[in-house]
mmCIF file of N, CA and C in Angstrom:
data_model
loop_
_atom_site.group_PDB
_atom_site.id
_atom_site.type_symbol
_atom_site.label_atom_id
_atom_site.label_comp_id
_atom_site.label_asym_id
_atom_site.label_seq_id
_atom_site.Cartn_x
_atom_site.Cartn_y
_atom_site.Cartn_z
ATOM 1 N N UNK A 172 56.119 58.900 -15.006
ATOM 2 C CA UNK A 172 55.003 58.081 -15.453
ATOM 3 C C UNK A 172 55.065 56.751 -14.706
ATOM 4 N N UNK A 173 53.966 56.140 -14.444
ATOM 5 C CA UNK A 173 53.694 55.041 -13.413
ATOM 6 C C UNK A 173 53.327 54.009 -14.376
ATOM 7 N N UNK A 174 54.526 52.762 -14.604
ATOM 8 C CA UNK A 174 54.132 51.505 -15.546
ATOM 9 C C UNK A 174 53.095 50.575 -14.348
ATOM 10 N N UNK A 175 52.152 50.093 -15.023
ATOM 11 C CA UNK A 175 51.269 48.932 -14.889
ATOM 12 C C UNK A 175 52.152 47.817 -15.092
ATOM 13 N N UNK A 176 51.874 46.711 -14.667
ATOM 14 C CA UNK A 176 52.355 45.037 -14.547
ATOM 15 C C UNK A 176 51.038 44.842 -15.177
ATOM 16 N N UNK A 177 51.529 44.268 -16.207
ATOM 17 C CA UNK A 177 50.827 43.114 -16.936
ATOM 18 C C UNK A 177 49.980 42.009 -16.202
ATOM 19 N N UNK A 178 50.344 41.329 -15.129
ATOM 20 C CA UNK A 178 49.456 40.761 -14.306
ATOM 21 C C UNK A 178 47.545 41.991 -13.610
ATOM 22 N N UNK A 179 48.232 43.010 -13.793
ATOM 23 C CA UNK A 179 47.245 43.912 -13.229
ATOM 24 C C UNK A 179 46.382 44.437 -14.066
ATOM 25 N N UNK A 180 46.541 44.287 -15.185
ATOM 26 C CA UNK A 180 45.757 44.618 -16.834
ATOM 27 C C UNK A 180 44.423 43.704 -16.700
ATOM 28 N N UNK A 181 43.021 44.422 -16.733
ATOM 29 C CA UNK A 181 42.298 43.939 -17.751
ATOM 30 C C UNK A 181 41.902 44.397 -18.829
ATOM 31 N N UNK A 182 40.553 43.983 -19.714
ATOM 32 C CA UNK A 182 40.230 44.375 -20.263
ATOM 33 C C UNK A 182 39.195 45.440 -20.043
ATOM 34 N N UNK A 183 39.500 46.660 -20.851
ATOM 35 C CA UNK A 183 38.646 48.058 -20.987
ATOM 36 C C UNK A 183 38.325 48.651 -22.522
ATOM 37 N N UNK A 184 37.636 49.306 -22.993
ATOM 38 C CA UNK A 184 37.427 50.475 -23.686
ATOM 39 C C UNK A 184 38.425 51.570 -23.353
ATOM 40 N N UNK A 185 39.345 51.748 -22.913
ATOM 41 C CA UNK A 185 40.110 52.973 -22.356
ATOM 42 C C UNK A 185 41.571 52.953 -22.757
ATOM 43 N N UNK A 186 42.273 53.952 -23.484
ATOM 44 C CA UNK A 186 43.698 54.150 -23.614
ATOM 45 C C UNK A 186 44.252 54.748 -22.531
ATOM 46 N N UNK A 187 44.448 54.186 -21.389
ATOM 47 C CA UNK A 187 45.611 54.169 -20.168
ATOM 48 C C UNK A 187 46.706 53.366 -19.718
ATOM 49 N N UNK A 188 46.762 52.433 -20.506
ATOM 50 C CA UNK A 188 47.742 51.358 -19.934
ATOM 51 C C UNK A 188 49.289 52.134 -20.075
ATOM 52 N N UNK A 189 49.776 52.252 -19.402
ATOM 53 C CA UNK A 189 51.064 52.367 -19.732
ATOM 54 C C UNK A 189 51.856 51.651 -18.874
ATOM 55 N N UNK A 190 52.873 50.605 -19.895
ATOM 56 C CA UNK A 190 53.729 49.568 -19.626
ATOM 57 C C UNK A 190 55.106 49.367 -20.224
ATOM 58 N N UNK A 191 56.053 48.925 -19.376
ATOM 59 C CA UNK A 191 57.317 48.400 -20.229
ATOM 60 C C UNK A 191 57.309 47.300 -20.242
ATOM 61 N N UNK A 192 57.643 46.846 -21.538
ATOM 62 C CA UNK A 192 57.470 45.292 -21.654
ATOM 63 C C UNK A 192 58.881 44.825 -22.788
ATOM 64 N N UNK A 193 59.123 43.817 -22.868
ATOM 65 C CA UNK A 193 60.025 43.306 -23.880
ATOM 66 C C UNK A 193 59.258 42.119 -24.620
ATOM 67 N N UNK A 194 59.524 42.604 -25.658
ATOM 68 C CA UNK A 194 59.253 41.641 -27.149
ATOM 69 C C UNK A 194 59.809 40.605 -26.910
ATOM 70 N N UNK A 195 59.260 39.248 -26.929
ATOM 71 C CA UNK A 195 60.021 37.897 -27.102
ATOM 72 C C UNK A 195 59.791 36.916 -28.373
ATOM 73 N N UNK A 196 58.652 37.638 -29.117
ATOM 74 C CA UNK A 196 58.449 37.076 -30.972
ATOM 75 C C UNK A 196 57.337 37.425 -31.449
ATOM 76 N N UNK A 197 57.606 37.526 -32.247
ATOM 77 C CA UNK A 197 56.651 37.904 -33.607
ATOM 78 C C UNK A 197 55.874 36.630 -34.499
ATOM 79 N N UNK A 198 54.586 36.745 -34.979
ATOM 80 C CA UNK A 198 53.984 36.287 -35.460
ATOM 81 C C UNK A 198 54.136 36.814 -37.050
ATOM 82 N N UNK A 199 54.100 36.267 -38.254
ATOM 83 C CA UNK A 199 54.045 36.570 -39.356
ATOM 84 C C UNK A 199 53.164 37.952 -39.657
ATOM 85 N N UNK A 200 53.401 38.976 -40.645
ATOM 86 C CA UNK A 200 52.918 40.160 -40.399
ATOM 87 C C UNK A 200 51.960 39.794 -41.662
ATOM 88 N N UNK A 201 50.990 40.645 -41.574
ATOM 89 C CA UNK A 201 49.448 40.106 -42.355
ATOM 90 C C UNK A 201 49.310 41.339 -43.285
ATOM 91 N N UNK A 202 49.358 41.817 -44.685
ATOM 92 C CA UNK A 202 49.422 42.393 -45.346
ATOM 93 C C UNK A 202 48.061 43.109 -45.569
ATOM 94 N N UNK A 203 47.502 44.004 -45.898
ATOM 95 C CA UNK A 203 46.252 44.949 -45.977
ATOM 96 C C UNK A 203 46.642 46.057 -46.586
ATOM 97 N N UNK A 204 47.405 46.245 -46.832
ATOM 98 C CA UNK A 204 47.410 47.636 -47.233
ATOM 99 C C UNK A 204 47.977 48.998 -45.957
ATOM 100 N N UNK A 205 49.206 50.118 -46.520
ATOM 101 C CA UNK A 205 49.003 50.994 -45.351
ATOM 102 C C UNK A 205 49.186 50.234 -43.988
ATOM 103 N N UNK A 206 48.183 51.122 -43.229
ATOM 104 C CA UNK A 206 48.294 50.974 -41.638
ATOM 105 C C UNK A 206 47.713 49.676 -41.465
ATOM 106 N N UNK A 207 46.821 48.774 -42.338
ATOM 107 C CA UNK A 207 46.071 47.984 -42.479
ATOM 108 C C UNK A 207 46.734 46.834 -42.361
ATOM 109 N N UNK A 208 48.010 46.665 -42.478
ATOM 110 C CA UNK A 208 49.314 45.533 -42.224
ATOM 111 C C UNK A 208 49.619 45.522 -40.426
ATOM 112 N N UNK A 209 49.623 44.136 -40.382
ATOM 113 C CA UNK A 209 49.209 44.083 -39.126
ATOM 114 C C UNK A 209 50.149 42.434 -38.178
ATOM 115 N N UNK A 210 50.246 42.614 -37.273
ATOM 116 C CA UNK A 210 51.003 41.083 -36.581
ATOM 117 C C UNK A 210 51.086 41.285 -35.005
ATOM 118 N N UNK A 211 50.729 40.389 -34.921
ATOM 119 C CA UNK A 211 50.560 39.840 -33.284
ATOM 120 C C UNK A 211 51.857 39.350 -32.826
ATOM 121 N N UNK A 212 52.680 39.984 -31.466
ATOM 122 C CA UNK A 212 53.647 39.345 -30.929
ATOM 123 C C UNK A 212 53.205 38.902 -29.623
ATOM 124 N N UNK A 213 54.624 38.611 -29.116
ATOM 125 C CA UNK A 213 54.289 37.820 -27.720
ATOM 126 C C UNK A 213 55.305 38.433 -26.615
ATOM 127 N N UNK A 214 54.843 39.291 -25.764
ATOM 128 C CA UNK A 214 55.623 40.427 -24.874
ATOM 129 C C UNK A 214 55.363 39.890 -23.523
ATOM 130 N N UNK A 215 55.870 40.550 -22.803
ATOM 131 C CA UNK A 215 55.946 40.366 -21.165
ATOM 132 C C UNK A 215 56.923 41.014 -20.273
ATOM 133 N N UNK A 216 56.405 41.297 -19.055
ATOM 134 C CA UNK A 216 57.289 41.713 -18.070
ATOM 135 C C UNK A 216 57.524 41.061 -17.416
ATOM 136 N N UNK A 217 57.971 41.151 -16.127
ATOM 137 C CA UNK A 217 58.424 40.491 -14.703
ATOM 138 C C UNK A 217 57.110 39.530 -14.088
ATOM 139 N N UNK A 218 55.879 39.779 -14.337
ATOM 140 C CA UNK A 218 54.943 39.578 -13.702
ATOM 141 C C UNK A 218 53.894 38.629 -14.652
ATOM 142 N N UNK A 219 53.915 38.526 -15.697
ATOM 143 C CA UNK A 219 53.493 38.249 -16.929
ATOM 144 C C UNK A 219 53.148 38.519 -18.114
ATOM 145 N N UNK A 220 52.703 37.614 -19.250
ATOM 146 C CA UNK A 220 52.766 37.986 -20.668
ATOM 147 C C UNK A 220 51.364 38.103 -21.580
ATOM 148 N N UNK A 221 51.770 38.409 -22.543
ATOM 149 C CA UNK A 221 50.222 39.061 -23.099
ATOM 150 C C UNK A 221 50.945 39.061 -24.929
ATOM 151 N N UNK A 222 49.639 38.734 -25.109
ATOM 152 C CA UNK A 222 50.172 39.009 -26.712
ATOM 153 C C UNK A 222 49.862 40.578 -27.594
ATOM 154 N N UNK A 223 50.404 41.398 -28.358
ATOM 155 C CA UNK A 223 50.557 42.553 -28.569
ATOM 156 C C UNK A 223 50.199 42.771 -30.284
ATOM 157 N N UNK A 224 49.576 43.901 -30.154
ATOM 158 C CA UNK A 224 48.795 43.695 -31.807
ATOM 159 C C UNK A 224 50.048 45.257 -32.149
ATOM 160 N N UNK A 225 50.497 44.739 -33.101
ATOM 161 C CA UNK A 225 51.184 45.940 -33.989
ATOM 162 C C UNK A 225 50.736 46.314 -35.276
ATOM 163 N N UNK A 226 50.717 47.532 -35.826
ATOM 164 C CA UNK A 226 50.241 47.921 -36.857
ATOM 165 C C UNK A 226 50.676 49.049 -37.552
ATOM 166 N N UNK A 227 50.931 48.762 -39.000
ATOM 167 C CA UNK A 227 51.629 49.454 -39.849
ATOM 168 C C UNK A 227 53.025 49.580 -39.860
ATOM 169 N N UNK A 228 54.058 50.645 -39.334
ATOM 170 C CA UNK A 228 55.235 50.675 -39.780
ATOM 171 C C UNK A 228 55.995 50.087 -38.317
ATOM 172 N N UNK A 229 54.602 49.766 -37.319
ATOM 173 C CA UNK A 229 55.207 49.260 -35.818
ATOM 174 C C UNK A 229 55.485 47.293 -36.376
ATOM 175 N N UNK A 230 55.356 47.138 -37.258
ATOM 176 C CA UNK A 230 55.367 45.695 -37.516
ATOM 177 C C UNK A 230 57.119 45.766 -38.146
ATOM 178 N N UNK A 231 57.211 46.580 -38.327
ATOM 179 C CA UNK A 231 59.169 46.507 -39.218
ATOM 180 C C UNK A 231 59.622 47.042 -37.884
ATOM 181 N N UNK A 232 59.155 48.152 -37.532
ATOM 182 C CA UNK A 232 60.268 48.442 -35.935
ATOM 183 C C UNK A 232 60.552 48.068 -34.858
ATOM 184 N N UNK A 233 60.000 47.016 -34.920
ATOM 185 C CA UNK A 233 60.144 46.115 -33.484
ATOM 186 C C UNK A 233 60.473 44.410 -33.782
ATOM 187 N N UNK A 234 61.940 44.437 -32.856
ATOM 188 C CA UNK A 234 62.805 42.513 -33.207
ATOM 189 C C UNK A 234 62.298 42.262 -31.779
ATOM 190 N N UNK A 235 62.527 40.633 -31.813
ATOM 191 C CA UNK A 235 62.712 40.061 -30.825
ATOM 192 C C UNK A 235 63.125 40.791 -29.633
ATOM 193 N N UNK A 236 63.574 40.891 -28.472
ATOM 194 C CA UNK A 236 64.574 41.437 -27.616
ATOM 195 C C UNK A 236 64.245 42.974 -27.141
ATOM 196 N N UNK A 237 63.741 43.762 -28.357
ATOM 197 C CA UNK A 237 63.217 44.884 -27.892
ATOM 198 C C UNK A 237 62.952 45.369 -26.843
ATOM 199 N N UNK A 238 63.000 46.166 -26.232
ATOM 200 C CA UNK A 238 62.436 46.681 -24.942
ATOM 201 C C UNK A 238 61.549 48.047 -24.944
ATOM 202 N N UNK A 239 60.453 47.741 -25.218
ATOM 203 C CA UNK A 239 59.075 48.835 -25.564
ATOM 204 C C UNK A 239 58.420 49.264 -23.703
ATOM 205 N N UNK A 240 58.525 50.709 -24.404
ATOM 206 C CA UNK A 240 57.355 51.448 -23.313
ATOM 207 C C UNK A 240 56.167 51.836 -24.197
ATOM 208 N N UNK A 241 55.192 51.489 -23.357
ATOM 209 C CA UNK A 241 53.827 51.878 -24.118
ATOM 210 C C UNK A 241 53.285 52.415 -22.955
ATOM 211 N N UNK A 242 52.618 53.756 -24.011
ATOM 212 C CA UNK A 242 52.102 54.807 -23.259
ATOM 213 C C UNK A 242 50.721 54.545 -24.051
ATOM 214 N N UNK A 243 49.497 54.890 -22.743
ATOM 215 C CA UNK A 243 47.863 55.231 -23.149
ATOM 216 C C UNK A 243 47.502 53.919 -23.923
ATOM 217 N N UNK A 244 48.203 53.504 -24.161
ATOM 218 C CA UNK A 244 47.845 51.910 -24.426
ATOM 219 C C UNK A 244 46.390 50.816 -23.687
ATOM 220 N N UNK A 245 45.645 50.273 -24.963
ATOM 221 C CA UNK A 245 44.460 49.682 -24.498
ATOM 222 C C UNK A 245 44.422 48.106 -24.701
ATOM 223 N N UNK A 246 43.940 47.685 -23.513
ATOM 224 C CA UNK A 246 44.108 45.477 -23.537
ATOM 225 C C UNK A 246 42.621 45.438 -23.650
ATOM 226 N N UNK A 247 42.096 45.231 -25.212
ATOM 227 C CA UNK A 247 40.671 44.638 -25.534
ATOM 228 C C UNK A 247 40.767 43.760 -26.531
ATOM 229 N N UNK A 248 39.593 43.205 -27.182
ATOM 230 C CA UNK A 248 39.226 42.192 -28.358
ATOM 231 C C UNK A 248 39.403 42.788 -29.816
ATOM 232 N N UNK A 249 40.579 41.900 -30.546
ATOM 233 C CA UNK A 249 40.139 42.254 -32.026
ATOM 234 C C UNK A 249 40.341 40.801 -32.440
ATOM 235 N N UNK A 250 39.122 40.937 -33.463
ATOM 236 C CA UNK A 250 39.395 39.599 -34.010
ATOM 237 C C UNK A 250 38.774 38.391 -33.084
ATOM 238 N N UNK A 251 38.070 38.176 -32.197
ATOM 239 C CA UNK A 251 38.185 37.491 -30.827
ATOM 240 C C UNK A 251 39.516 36.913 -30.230
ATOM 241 N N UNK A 252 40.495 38.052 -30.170
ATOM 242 C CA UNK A 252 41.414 37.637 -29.471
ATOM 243 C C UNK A 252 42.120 38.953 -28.713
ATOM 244 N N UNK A 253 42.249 38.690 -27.385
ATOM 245 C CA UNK A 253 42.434 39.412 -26.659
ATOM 246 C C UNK A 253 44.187 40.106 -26.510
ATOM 247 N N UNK A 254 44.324 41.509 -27.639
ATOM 248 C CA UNK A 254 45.332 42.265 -27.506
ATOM 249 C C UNK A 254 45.682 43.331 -26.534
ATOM 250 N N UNK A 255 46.678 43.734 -25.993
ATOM 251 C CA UNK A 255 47.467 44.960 -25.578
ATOM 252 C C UNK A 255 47.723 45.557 -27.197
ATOM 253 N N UNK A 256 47.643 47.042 -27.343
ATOM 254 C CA UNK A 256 47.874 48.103 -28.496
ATOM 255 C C UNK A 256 48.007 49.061 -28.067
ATOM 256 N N UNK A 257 48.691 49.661 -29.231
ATOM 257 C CA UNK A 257 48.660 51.094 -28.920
ATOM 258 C C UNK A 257 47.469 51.798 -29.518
ATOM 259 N N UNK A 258 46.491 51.703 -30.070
ATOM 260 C CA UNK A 258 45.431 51.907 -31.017
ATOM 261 C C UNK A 258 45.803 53.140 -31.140
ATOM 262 N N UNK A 259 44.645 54.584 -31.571
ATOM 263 C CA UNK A 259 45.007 55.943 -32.339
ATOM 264 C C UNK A 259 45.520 56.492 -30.984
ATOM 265 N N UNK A 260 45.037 56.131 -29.892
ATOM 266 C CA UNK A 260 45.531 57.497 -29.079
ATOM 267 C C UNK A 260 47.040 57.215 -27.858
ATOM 268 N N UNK A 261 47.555 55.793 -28.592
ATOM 269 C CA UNK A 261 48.583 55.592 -27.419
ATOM 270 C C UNK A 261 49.702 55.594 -28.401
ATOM 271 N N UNK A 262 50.961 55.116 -27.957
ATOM 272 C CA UNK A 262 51.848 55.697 -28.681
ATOM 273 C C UNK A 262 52.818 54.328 -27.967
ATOM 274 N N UNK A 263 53.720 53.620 -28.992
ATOM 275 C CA UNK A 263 54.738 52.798 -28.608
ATOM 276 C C UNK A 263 56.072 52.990 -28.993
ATOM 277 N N UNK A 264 56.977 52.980 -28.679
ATOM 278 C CA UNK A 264 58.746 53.120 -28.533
ATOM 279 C C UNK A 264 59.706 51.798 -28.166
ATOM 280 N N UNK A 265 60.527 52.273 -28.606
ATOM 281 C CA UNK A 265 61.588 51.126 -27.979
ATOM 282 C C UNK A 265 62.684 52.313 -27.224
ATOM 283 N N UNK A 266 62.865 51.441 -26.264
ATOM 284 C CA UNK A 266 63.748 51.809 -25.309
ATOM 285 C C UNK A 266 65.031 51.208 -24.584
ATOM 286 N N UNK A 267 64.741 50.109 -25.640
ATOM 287 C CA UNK A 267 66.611 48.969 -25.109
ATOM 288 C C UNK A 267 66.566 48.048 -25.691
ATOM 289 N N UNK A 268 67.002 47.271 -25.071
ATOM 290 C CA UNK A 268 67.157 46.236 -25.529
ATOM 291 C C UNK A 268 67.859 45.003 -24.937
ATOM 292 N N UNK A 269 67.376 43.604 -24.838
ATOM 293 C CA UNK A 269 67.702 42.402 -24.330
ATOM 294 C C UNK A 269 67.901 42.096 -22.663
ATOM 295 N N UNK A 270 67.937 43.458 -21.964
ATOM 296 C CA UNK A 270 68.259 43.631 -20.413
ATOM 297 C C UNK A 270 67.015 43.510 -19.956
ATOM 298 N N UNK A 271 66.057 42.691 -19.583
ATOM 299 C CA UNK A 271 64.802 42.350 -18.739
ATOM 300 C C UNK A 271 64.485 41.329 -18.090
ATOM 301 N N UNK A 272 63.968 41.241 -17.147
ATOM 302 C CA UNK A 272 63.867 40.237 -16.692
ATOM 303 C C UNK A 272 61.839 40.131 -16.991
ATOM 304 N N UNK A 273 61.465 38.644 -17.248
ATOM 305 C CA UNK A 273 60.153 38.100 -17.721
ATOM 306 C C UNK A 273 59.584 36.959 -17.565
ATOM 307 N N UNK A 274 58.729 36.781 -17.432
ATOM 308 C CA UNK A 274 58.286 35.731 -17.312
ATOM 309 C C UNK A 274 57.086 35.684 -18.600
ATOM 310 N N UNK A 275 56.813 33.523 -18.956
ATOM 311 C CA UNK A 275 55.657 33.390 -20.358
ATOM 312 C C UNK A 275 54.974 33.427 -19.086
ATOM 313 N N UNK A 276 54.247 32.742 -18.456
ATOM 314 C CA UNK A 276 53.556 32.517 -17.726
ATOM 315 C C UNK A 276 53.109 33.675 -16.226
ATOM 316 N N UNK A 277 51.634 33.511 -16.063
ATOM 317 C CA UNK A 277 50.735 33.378 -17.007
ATOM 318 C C UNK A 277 50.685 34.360 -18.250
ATOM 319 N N UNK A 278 49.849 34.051 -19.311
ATOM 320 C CA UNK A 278 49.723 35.028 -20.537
ATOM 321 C C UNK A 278 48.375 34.801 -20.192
ATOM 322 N N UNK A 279 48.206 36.612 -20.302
ATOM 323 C CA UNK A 279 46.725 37.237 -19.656
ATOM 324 C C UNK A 279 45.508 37.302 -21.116
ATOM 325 N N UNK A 280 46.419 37.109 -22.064
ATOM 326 C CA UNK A 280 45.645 36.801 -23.022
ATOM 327 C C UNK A 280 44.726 35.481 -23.229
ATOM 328 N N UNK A 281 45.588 34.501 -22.505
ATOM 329 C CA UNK A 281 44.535 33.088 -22.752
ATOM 330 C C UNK A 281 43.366 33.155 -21.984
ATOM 331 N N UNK A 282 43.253 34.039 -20.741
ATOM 332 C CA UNK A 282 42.763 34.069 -19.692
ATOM 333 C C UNK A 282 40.928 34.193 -20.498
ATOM 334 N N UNK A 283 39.653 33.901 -20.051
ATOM 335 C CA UNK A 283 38.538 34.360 -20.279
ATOM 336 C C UNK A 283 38.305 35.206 -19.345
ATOM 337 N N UNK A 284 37.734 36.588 -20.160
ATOM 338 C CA UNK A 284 37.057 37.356 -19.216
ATOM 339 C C UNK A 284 35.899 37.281 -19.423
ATOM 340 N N UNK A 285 34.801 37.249 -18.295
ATOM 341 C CA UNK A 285 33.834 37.602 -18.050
ATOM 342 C C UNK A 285 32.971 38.913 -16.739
ATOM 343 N N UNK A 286 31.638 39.456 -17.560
ATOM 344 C CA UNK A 286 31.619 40.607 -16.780
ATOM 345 C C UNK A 286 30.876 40.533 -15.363
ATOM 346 N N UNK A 287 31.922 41.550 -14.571
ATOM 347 C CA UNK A 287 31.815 41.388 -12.568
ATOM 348 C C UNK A 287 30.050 41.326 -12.877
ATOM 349 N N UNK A 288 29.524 40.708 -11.956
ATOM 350 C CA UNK A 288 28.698 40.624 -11.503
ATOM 351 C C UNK A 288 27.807 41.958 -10.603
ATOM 352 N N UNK A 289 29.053 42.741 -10.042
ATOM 353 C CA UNK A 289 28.865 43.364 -9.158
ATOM 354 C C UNK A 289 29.166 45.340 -9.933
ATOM 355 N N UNK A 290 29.760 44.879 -10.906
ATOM 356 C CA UNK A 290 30.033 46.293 -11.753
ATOM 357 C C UNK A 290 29.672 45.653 -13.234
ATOM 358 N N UNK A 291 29.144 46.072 -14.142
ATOM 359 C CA UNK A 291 28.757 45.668 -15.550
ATOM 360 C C UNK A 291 30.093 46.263 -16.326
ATOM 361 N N UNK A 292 30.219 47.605 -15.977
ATOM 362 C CA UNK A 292 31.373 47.885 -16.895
ATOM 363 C C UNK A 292 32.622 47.364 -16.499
ATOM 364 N N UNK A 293 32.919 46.858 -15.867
ATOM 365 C CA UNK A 293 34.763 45.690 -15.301
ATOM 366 C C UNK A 293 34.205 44.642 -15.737
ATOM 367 N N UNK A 294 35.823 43.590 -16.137
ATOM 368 C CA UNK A 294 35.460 42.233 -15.947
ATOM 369 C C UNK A 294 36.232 41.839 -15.535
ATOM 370 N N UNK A 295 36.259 40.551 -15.329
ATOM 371 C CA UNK A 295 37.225 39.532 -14.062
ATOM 372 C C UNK A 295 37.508 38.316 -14.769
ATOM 373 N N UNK A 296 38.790 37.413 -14.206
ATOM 374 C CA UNK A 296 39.038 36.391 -14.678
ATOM 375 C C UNK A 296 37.926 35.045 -14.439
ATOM 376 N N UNK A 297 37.511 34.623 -15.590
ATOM 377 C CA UNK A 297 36.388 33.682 -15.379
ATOM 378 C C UNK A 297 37.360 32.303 -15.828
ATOM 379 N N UNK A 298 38.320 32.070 -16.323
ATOM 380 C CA UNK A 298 39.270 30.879 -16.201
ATOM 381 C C UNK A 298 39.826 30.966 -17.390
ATOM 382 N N UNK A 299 40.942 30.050 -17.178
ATOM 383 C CA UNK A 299 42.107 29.979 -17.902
ATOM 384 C C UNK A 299 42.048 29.341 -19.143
ATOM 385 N N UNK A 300 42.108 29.726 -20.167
ATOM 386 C CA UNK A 300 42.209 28.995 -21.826
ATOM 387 C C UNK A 300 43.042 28.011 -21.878
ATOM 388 N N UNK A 301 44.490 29.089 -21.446
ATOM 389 C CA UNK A 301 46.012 27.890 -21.813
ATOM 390 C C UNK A 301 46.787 28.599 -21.010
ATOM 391 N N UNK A 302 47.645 28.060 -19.823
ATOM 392 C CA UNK A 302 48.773 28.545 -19.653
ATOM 393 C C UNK A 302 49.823 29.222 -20.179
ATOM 394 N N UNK A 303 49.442 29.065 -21.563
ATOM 395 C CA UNK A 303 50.732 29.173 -22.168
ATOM 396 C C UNK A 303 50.106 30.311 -23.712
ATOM 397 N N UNK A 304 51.118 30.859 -24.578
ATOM 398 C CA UNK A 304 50.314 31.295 -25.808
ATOM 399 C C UNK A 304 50.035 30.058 -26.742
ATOM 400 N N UNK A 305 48.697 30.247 -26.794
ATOM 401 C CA UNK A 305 48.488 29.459 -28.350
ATOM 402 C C UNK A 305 49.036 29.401 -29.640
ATOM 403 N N UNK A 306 49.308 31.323 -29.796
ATOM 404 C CA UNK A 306 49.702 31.538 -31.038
ATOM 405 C C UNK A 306 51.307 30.958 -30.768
ATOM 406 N N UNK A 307 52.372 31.265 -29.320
ATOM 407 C CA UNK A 307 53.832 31.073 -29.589
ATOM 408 C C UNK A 307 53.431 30.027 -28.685
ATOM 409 N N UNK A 308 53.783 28.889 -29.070
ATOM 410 C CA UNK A 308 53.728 27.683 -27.851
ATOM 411 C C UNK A 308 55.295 27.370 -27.504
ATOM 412 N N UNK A 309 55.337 26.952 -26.226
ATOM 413 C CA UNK A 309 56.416 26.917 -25.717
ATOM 414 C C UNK A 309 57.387 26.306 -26.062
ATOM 415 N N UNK A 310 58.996 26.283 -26.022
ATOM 416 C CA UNK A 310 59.696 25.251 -26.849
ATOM 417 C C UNK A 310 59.958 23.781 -25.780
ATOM 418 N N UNK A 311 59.928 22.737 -26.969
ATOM 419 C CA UNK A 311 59.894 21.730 -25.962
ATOM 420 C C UNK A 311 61.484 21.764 -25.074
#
């Protein structure tokens, strides 16, 4: 299987992404009920970072340090905020732990997309929100 770099991700309608990435924190997990329990972390590879929507029993199985492969995995809008998931048809794992090398910067999540001009269904980087995550801001 052929991992994607996170720098090379946009946003689609489509479960293909497949990536290894490592967990670097978690956001408080949001209660709903079931699968309906839900929390946003903050992941990345070698190339850059993205924030990651987990849901249901993926919110207890995954610490800090983790080292996740995600397969069929989709980078779109929930909430107006731009996640990597595994939604129904991709599937996430852990596969190590603490051995990665990563970079925060850039996080492809702050990024605005807007749609190509030249294709309606792609979009392209139309500029930068924040260098950095909003939700995990950097330590001073």
């Amino acid at each position: 299987m052929a991992f994607v770099k996170l720098k090379d991700i946009v946003p689609a309608a489509q479960n293909n992404i497949n990536a290894r990435i490592i967990l670097l924190d978690k956001a408080r997990t949001v209660e709903g009920g079931g699968q309906n329990k839900t929390c946003v972390a903050l992941a990345a590879d070698d190339t850059a970072a993205l924030h990651l929507q987990l849901w249901g029993d993926e919110c207890d199985a995954f610490d800090a340090g983790d080292i996740l492969q995600l397969t069929n995995g989709i980078f779109s809008m929930i909430r107006n905020d731009l996640v990597l998931r595994a939604g129904k048809r991709g599937k996430i794992e852990k596969v190590g732990e603490f051995t990665m090398t990563f970079v925060e910067t850039p996080n492809i999540s702050e990024i605005r997309w807007v749609p190509d001009n030249k294709n309606s269904g792609k979009y392209v980087q139309g500029c930068v929100v924040s260098t950095h995550s909003r939700i995990f801001p950097p330590m001073p």
